[in-house]
Amino acid sequence: MAIYAAANPETLAMAKAGEDIDTGQWRVNVVGAHFVPAKKDAAAYIDRQNSVVVDFNFTNLSAATSNLFARVAKVDPPVAGLGEPTFYLGRDKSILFDLHPGMAEYVTAVWKWPDNTPPPQSLRLVLGGQIFKKRDNLFGTPGWLPGSPVASVTLPVEVKTDEATQ
Amino acid sequence: MSLRTIVALTAAAAVLYGLQQTRPGYADITRPLAVTGVAGERLSGREFTVQVTNARLAKRLQVTAYGQSRILTTSGVWLIVNLKAEARNKTVAITAASWRGPTGIQFDASQRLSTFPSLISGQRLEPGIEKSGQVFLEIPPDQLDGGVLLIARGPFIPLDSEITVDLGSLPASVEEISLDARRNGG
């Protein structure tokens, strides 16, 4: 069965921006993406970098507070030199630590875009799934573990110059 | 392979499967030891003692600290718990607080105020010296009734005490509560 599944992978569902996607632990809705060029004379370090900003709505569907939303969306195909994004909470523009169960939040992810890479015309994100294991293989403790990808979203990327990154 | 061997192997497999399915898992065996009580009561765990002195609800927090003031909104409601705590045998910190709703859903203390000076989690507790501190949580309003506050030394400390406090009936939610670091929270 596993060999058959590996030989005949299911095609990944293509979701649209604004569509609710259930990844297991999260309900995700990708709002949109934009590119913010570096402002060389900005006071904050983050504003002196090229950045790609993606807005999400996240709802934690699990029974406990979690910070694993940070691992849901991955840029695909990978871009050389692109690190992990920083997440900001939409309601107070501060760095987001974790999301509580059942409390939907508007979340902004900011990727520092490599200087030597041209701004993207579009961005494809793959949304990874999570599976709940009552007993994991190491300790036998319950928890959410990474599963196979659930959907992909392709977003047009506009350049926005007048807006602060966060 | 004789019939007897096959029967014995099948029976052994069935017994082992039954044990695997019914025996408590690692997380159950090493879970924290609950110390239950109500607000106002001094509750002693293995390493520390706490007493909840006051609990309030608000839709917004106005937080003044480190020379700036900001308003923190939430999609639920803010629960602000004032408590007193003291170490028992040696210096400890109590860094984990959460709310367990009536259906078992667990809301950890909000980290949006993680640098606020009056947080109990930011203080060193010494034996014999009682300190006051606060805990801030964001909870959907429907998870308040029948919930309990959980306080422990840390989020994953097996077989250590976890204080479970029933806060009783909470006051009605107010629009805004001001917290000022210069007045030790308030």
Tab-separated table of C-alpha atoms in Angstrom:
chain	number	residue	atom	x	y	z
A	1	MET	CA	0.000	0.000	0.000
A	2	ALA	CA	2.765	2.420	0.980
A	3	ILE	CA	4.758	1.404	-2.105
A	4	TYR	CA	1.717	1.953	-4.318
A	5	ALA	CA	1.129	5.375	-2.737
A	6	ALA	CA	4.786	6.314	-3.288
A	7	ALA	CA	4.664	5.188	-6.938
A	8	ASN	CA	1.373	6.962	-7.662
A	9	PRO	CA	1.425	10.182	-5.651
A	10	GLU	CA	-1.865	12.038	-5.493
A	11	THR	CA	-1.769	15.401	-7.156
A	12	LEU	CA	-1.735	18.213	-4.635
A	13	ALA	CA	-5.006	20.134	-4.426
A	14	MET	CA	-4.763	23.696	-5.724
A	15	ALA	CA	-6.463	26.159	-3.430
A	16	LYS	CA	-7.337	29.760	-4.165
A	17	ALA	CA	-6.467	32.777	-2.080
A	18	GLY	CA	-9.203	33.350	0.486
A	19	GLU	CA	-10.250	29.707	0.567
A	20	ASP	CA	-10.385	27.889	3.919
A	21	ILE	CA	-8.028	24.913	4.016
A	22	ASP	CA	-8.052	22.372	6.825
A	23	THR	CA	-4.505	21.083	7.345
A	24	GLY	CA	-5.313	18.997	10.425
A	25	GLN	CA	-4.194	21.173	13.296
A	26	TRP	CA	-4.978	24.476	11.543
A	27	ARG	CA	-7.619	26.090	9.399
A	28	VAL	CA	-5.671	28.341	7.056
A	29	ASN	CA	-6.848	30.946	4.661
A	30	VAL	CA	-4.146	32.649	2.602
A	31	VAL	CA	-5.195	36.227	2.021
A	32	GLY	CA	-2.525	37.467	-0.372
A	33	ALA	CA	1.117	38.351	-0.929
A	34	HIS	CA	3.123	41.444	-1.703
A	35	PHE	CA	6.736	42.494	-2.083
A	36	VAL	CA	8.199	45.372	-0.105
A	37	PRO	CA	11.479	46.713	-1.542
A	38	ALA	CA	14.252	47.703	0.817
A	39	LYS	CA	14.248	51.253	2.138
A	40	LYS	CA	17.939	52.002	2.453
A	41	ASP	CA	17.540	54.858	4.943
A	42	ALA	CA	14.957	53.195	7.179
A	43	ALA	CA	15.610	53.131	10.914
A	44	ALA	CA	14.670	49.499	11.494
A	45	TYR	CA	16.901	46.725	10.190
A	46	ILE	CA	13.925	44.794	8.815
A	47	ASP	CA	12.841	47.772	6.671
A	48	ARG	CA	16.289	47.948	5.039
A	49	GLN	CA	15.729	44.462	3.577
A	50	ASN	CA	13.729	43.340	0.576
A	51	SER	CA	10.872	41.341	1.943
A	52	VAL	CA	7.994	39.203	0.798
A	53	VAL	CA	4.893	39.515	2.951
A	54	VAL	CA	2.076	36.961	3.030
A	55	ASP	CA	-1.119	37.487	5.013
A	56	PHE	CA	-3.002	34.566	6.515
A	57	ASN	CA	-5.997	33.818	8.669
A	58	PHE	CA	-5.119	31.025	11.068
A	59	THR	CA	-7.426	29.119	13.423
A	60	ASN	CA	-5.998	26.576	15.834
A	61	LEU	CA	-8.241	23.496	15.561
A	62	SER	CA	-6.356	21.504	18.218
A	63	ALA	CA	-7.085	21.360	21.944
A	64	ALA	CA	-4.050	23.313	23.116
A	65	THR	CA	-2.130	26.518	22.490
A	66	SER	CA	0.497	25.969	19.806
A	67	ASN	CA	3.205	27.766	17.818
A	68	LEU	CA	3.391	25.173	15.032
A	69	PHE	CA	1.530	27.465	12.589
A	70	ALA	CA	5.028	28.674	11.665
A	71	ARG	CA	5.716	25.383	9.882
A	72	VAL	CA	2.523	25.215	7.795
A	73	ALA	CA	3.399	27.302	4.731
A	74	LYS	CA	6.568	26.630	2.742
A	75	VAL	CA	7.739	28.509	-0.351
A	76	ASP	CA	7.865	26.030	-3.233
A	77	PRO	CA	10.075	25.616	-5.206
A	78	PRO	CA	12.612	26.706	-2.573
A	79	VAL	CA	14.442	29.990	-3.180
A	80	ALA	CA	18.200	29.965	-2.528
A	81	GLY	CA	19.074	32.041	0.519
A	82	LEU	CA	15.512	32.362	1.771
A	83	GLY	CA	15.288	31.823	5.514
A	84	GLU	CA	12.375	31.229	7.831
A	85	PRO	CA	9.718	33.946	7.991
A	86	THR	CA	8.948	36.114	10.991
A	87	PHE	CA	5.292	36.077	12.023
A	88	TYR	CA	3.417	39.119	13.238
A	89	LEU	CA	0.008	39.256	14.863
A	90	GLY	CA	-2.291	41.410	12.758
A	91	ARG	CA	-4.148	42.959	15.679
A	92	ASP	CA	-1.139	44.625	17.323
A	93	LYS	CA	1.714	44.293	14.763
A	94	SER	CA	3.976	42.623	17.289
A	95	ILE	CA	5.870	39.363	16.938
A	96	LEU	CA	3.557	36.398	17.260
A	97	PHE	CA	4.438	33.614	19.673
A	98	ASP	CA	1.519	31.226	19.671
A	99	LEU	CA	-2.141	30.826	18.781
A	100	HIS	CA	-4.837	29.660	21.173
A	101	PRO	CA	-7.462	27.021	20.315
A	102	GLY	CA	-10.493	28.236	18.401
A	103	MET	CA	-9.363	31.868	18.355
A	104	ALA	CA	-8.964	32.953	14.717
A	105	GLU	CA	-6.218	35.493	14.119
A	106	TYR	CA	-4.947	37.523	11.166
A	107	VAL	CA	-1.267	36.691	10.853
A	108	THR	CA	1.411	38.256	8.658
A	109	ALA	CA	4.499	36.300	7.628
A	110	VAL	CA	7.543	38.265	6.472
A	111	TRP	CA	10.326	36.557	4.542
A	112	LYS	CA	13.587	38.456	4.119
A	113	TRP	CA	14.044	38.196	0.341
A	114	PRO	CA	17.657	37.588	-0.845
A	115	ASP	CA	19.290	40.738	-2.303
A	116	ASN	CA	20.591	39.029	-5.430
A	117	THR	CA	17.229	37.463	-6.355
A	118	PRO	CA	14.749	39.507	-8.419
A	119	PRO	CA	11.340	40.170	-6.851
A	120	PRO	CA	8.934	37.300	-7.542
A	121	GLN	CA	6.024	37.764	-9.951
A	122	SER	CA	4.119	35.045	-8.149
A	123	LEU	CA	4.671	32.915	-5.095
A	124	ARG	CA	3.661	29.287	-4.702
A	125	LEU	CA	3.116	28.119	-1.131
A	126	VAL	CA	2.679	24.488	-0.174
A	127	LEU	CA	0.592	24.016	2.950
A	128	GLY	CA	1.782	21.074	5.003
A	129	GLY	CA	-0.631	18.856	6.892
A	130	GLN	CA	-0.430	17.646	10.479
A	131	ILE	CA	-1.576	14.365	11.952
A	132	PHE	CA	-2.485	13.747	15.564
A	133	LYS	CA	-0.806	10.775	17.148
A	134	LYS	CA	-2.192	9.534	20.432
A	135	ARG	CA	1.185	7.972	21.124
A	136	ASP	CA	4.266	9.074	19.238
A	137	ASN	CA	6.981	6.588	18.332
A	138	LEU	CA	9.616	7.960	20.704
A	139	PHE	CA	7.949	8.479	24.085
A	140	GLY	CA	4.366	7.398	23.499
A	141	THR	CA	3.147	10.923	24.226
A	142	PRO	CA	0.214	12.479	22.345
A	143	GLY	CA	0.959	15.251	19.893
A	144	TRP	CA	0.693	16.785	16.459
A	145	LEU	CA	3.277	15.597	13.956
A	146	PRO	CA	4.028	16.721	10.396
A	147	GLY	CA	1.980	14.937	7.733
A	148	SER	CA	1.937	15.104	3.957
A	149	PRO	CA	1.163	18.374	2.121
A	150	VAL	CA	-2.518	19.270	1.887
A	151	ALA	CA	-2.749	21.968	-0.759
A	152	SER	CA	-0.822	24.526	-2.727
A	153	VAL	CA	-1.709	28.167	-3.240
A	154	THR	CA	-0.249	30.342	-5.981
A	155	LEU	CA	-0.408	34.038	-5.230
A	156	PRO	CA	0.307	37.034	-7.444
A	157	VAL	CA	2.924	39.272	-5.827
A	158	GLU	CA	2.452	43.007	-6.164
A	159	VAL	CA	5.136	45.487	-5.274
A	160	LYS	CA	4.095	47.824	-2.498
A	161	THR	CA	6.444	50.659	-1.723
A	162	ASP	CA	4.470	52.916	0.557
A	163	GLU	CA	3.750	50.468	3.347
A	164	ALA	CA	5.931	49.582	6.312
A	165	THR	CA	6.853	45.927	6.507
A	166	GLN	CA	5.108	45.368	9.773
B	1	MET	CA	4.157	-25.613	13.730
B	2	SER	CA	1.664	-27.428	15.864
B	3	LEU	CA	-1.832	-26.183	16.518
B	4	ARG	CA	-0.946	-25.634	20.162
B	5	THR	CA	1.894	-23.233	19.251
B	6	ILE	CA	-0.367	-21.255	16.926
B	7	VAL	CA	-3.035	-20.928	19.649
B	8	ALA	CA	-0.431	-19.874	22.223
B	9	LEU	CA	1.087	-17.258	19.888
B	10	THR	CA	-2.327	-15.858	18.956
B	11	ALA	CA	-3.334	-15.654	22.626
B	12	ALA	CA	-0.044	-13.911	23.509
B	13	ALA	CA	-0.504	-11.426	20.676
B	14	ALA	CA	-4.076	-10.726	21.802
B	15	VAL	CA	-2.971	-10.163	25.409
B	16	LEU	CA	-0.129	-7.839	24.332
B	17	TYR	CA	-2.452	-5.893	22.025
B	18	GLY	CA	-4.920	-5.547	24.890
B	19	LEU	CA	-2.174	-4.289	27.207
B	20	GLN	CA	-0.939	-1.814	24.596
B	21	GLN	CA	-4.429	-0.420	24.100
B	22	THR	CA	-5.534	-0.232	27.728
B	23	ARG	CA	-2.436	0.523	29.825
B	24	PRO	CA	-1.737	4.229	30.464
B	25	GLY	CA	0.833	5.803	28.118
B	26	TYR	CA	4.056	7.556	29.036
B	27	ALA	CA	2.289	10.931	29.179
B	28	ASP	CA	-0.270	9.571	31.663
B	29	ILE	CA	2.294	7.834	33.859
B	30	THR	CA	4.515	10.914	34.138
B	31	ARG	CA	1.807	13.564	34.186
B	32	PRO	CA	1.947	16.352	36.814
B	33	LEU	CA	0.411	15.673	40.213
B	34	ALA	CA	-2.648	17.854	40.704
B	35	VAL	CA	-3.094	19.947	43.851
B	36	THR	CA	-6.630	21.308	43.731
B	37	GLY	CA	-8.155	24.248	45.552
B	38	VAL	CA	-10.102	27.452	45.187
B	39	ALA	CA	-9.203	31.131	44.801
B	40	GLY	CA	-8.090	32.710	48.079
B	41	GLU	CA	-6.745	29.453	49.468
B	42	ARG	CA	-2.992	28.909	50.004
B	43	LEU	CA	-2.111	25.903	47.864
B	44	SER	CA	1.196	24.128	48.337
B	45	GLY	CA	2.957	22.113	45.690
B	46	ARG	CA	6.270	20.315	46.045
B	47	GLU	CA	8.426	23.402	45.401
B	48	PHE	CA	6.160	26.430	45.831
B	49	THR	CA	2.992	27.823	47.375
B	50	VAL	CA	0.493	30.033	45.559
B	51	GLN	CA	-2.598	31.950	46.523
B	52	VAL	CA	-4.870	33.560	43.949
B	53	THR	CA	-5.962	36.916	45.341
B	54	ASN	CA	-8.013	38.385	42.530
B	55	ALA	CA	-9.247	37.589	39.019
B	56	ARG	CA	-10.784	40.018	36.522
B	57	LEU	CA	-12.001	39.989	32.919
B	58	ALA	CA	-11.579	42.723	30.330
B	59	LYS	CA	-12.115	43.148	26.598
B	60	ARG	CA	-8.971	45.270	26.183
B	61	LEU	CA	-5.776	45.891	28.103
B	62	GLN	CA	-4.051	49.231	28.170
B	63	VAL	CA	-0.461	48.413	28.987
B	64	THR	CA	2.125	50.988	30.004
B	65	ALA	CA	5.665	49.720	30.358
B	66	TYR	CA	9.177	50.729	29.325
B	67	GLY	CA	8.111	54.225	28.301
B	68	GLN	CA	5.363	53.217	25.915
B	69	SER	CA	1.677	52.596	26.116
B	70	ARG	CA	-0.278	50.239	23.896
B	71	ILE	CA	-3.727	48.724	23.689
B	72	LEU	CA	-3.998	44.976	23.414
B	73	THR	CA	-7.224	43.637	21.961
B	74	THR	CA	-8.218	39.990	21.739
B	75	SER	CA	-10.750	37.886	19.872
B	76	GLY	CA	-11.783	36.398	23.231
B	77	VAL	CA	-11.556	38.046	26.603
B	78	TRP	CA	-8.561	38.861	28.802
B	79	LEU	CA	-8.356	37.097	32.154
B	80	ILE	CA	-6.061	38.890	34.596
B	81	VAL	CA	-5.151	36.875	37.679
B	82	ASN	CA	-3.297	38.404	40.626
B	83	LEU	CA	-1.557	35.941	42.871
B	84	LYS	CA	0.986	35.605	45.634
B	85	ALA	CA	3.667	32.974	45.494
B	86	GLU	CA	6.538	31.754	47.603
B	87	ALA	CA	9.174	29.054	47.213
B	88	ARG	CA	9.271	26.254	49.774
B	89	ASN	CA	12.788	24.790	49.908
B	90	LYS	CA	14.920	26.563	47.329
B	91	THR	CA	14.756	29.335	44.751
B	92	VAL	CA	12.323	28.529	41.951
B	93	ALA	CA	10.431	30.240	39.155
B	94	ILE	CA	6.915	29.339	38.096
B	95	THR	CA	6.859	29.794	34.358
B	96	ALA	CA	3.770	27.867	33.250
B	97	ALA	CA	0.203	29.041	33.687
B	98	SER	CA	-2.762	27.980	31.625
B	99	TRP	CA	-6.526	27.764	31.606
B	100	ARG	CA	-8.275	24.443	31.141
B	101	GLY	CA	-11.755	25.003	29.771
B	102	PRO	CA	-14.829	22.911	30.679
B	103	THR	CA	-14.208	20.499	27.788
B	104	GLY	CA	-10.476	20.096	28.489
B	105	ILE	CA	-9.173	22.593	25.932
B	106	GLN	CA	-6.018	24.210	27.243
B	107	PHE	CA	-5.127	27.888	26.767
B	108	ASP	CA	-1.583	28.799	27.776
B	109	ALA	CA	-0.886	32.197	29.290
B	110	SER	CA	-0.573	34.899	26.655
B	111	GLN	CA	2.976	35.721	25.627
B	112	ARG	CA	1.907	39.056	24.207
B	113	LEU	CA	2.844	40.579	27.576
B	114	SER	CA	5.887	38.383	28.037
B	115	THR	CA	8.135	41.302	29.028
B	116	PHE	CA	5.713	42.958	31.454
B	117	PRO	CA	7.497	43.377	34.809
B	118	SER	CA	4.689	42.209	37.089
B	119	LEU	CA	4.391	38.762	35.508
B	120	ILE	CA	4.789	36.025	38.087
B	121	SER	CA	6.759	33.991	35.545
B	122	GLY	CA	9.452	36.674	35.420
B	123	GLN	CA	10.162	36.597	39.144
B	124	ARG	CA	12.530	34.582	41.271
B	125	LEU	CA	10.762	33.084	44.237
B	126	GLU	CA	12.792	32.595	47.394
B	127	PRO	CA	11.775	30.454	50.361
B	128	GLY	CA	9.993	32.472	53.023
B	129	ILE	CA	9.672	35.644	50.900
B	130	GLU	CA	6.217	36.062	49.443
B	131	LYS	CA	5.966	37.850	46.105
B	132	SER	CA	2.980	39.164	44.169
B	133	GLY	CA	2.594	38.714	40.473
B	134	GLN	CA	0.152	38.436	37.624
B	135	VAL	CA	-0.903	36.025	34.915
B	136	PHE	CA	-2.587	37.146	31.668
B	137	LEU	CA	-4.640	34.800	29.529
B	138	GLU	CA	-6.758	35.111	26.390
B	139	ILE	CA	-9.829	32.888	26.521
B	140	PRO	CA	-12.991	32.667	24.387
B	141	PRO	CA	-15.948	33.692	26.617
B	142	ASP	CA	-17.667	30.285	26.254
B	143	GLN	CA	-14.652	28.541	27.784
B	144	LEU	CA	-14.761	30.489	31.069
B	145	ASP	CA	-17.546	28.743	32.986
B	146	GLY	CA	-16.363	25.520	34.546
B	147	GLY	CA	-12.704	26.124	33.725
B	148	VAL	CA	-9.722	26.020	36.079
B	149	LEU	CA	-6.380	27.808	36.275
B	150	LEU	CA	-3.299	25.574	36.172
B	151	ILE	CA	0.031	26.739	37.605
B	152	ALA	CA	3.265	24.768	37.433
B	153	ARG	CA	7.026	25.299	37.515
B	154	GLY	CA	7.273	24.697	33.790
B	155	PRO	CA	5.277	23.341	30.883
B	156	PHE	CA	6.873	19.872	30.707
B	157	ILE	CA	8.038	18.845	34.157
B	158	PRO	CA	6.961	15.246	34.737
B	159	LEU	CA	5.777	14.182	38.167
B	160	ASP	CA	5.965	17.680	39.633
B	161	SER	CA	3.039	19.475	41.255
B	162	GLU	CA	0.485	21.324	39.179
B	163	ILE	CA	-1.739	23.656	41.146
B	164	THR	CA	-5.334	23.589	39.889
B	165	VAL	CA	-7.334	26.585	41.070
B	166	ASP	CA	-11.085	26.952	40.718
B	167	LEU	CA	-11.582	30.721	40.435
B	168	GLY	CA	-15.296	30.495	41.325
B	169	SER	CA	-17.649	32.989	39.717
B	170	LEU	CA	-15.716	35.611	37.807
B	171	PRO	CA	-16.827	39.260	37.725
B	172	ALA	CA	-18.466	40.524	34.531
B	173	SER	CA	-16.055	41.612	31.819
B	174	VAL	CA	-15.230	45.326	31.739
B	175	GLU	CA	-14.284	47.219	28.559
B	176	GLU	CA	-10.726	48.067	29.491
B	177	ILE	CA	-8.241	47.521	32.295
B	178	SER	CA	-5.131	49.683	32.619
B	179	LEU	CA	-1.924	47.990	33.622
B	180	ASP	CA	1.003	50.151	34.582
B	181	ALA	CA	4.440	48.684	35.191
B	182	ARG	CA	5.223	51.549	37.576
B	183	ARG	CA	2.359	50.501	39.831
B	184	ASN	CA	3.382	46.835	39.714
B	185	GLY	CA	0.663	45.927	37.253
B	186	GLY	CA	-2.429	47.121	39.129
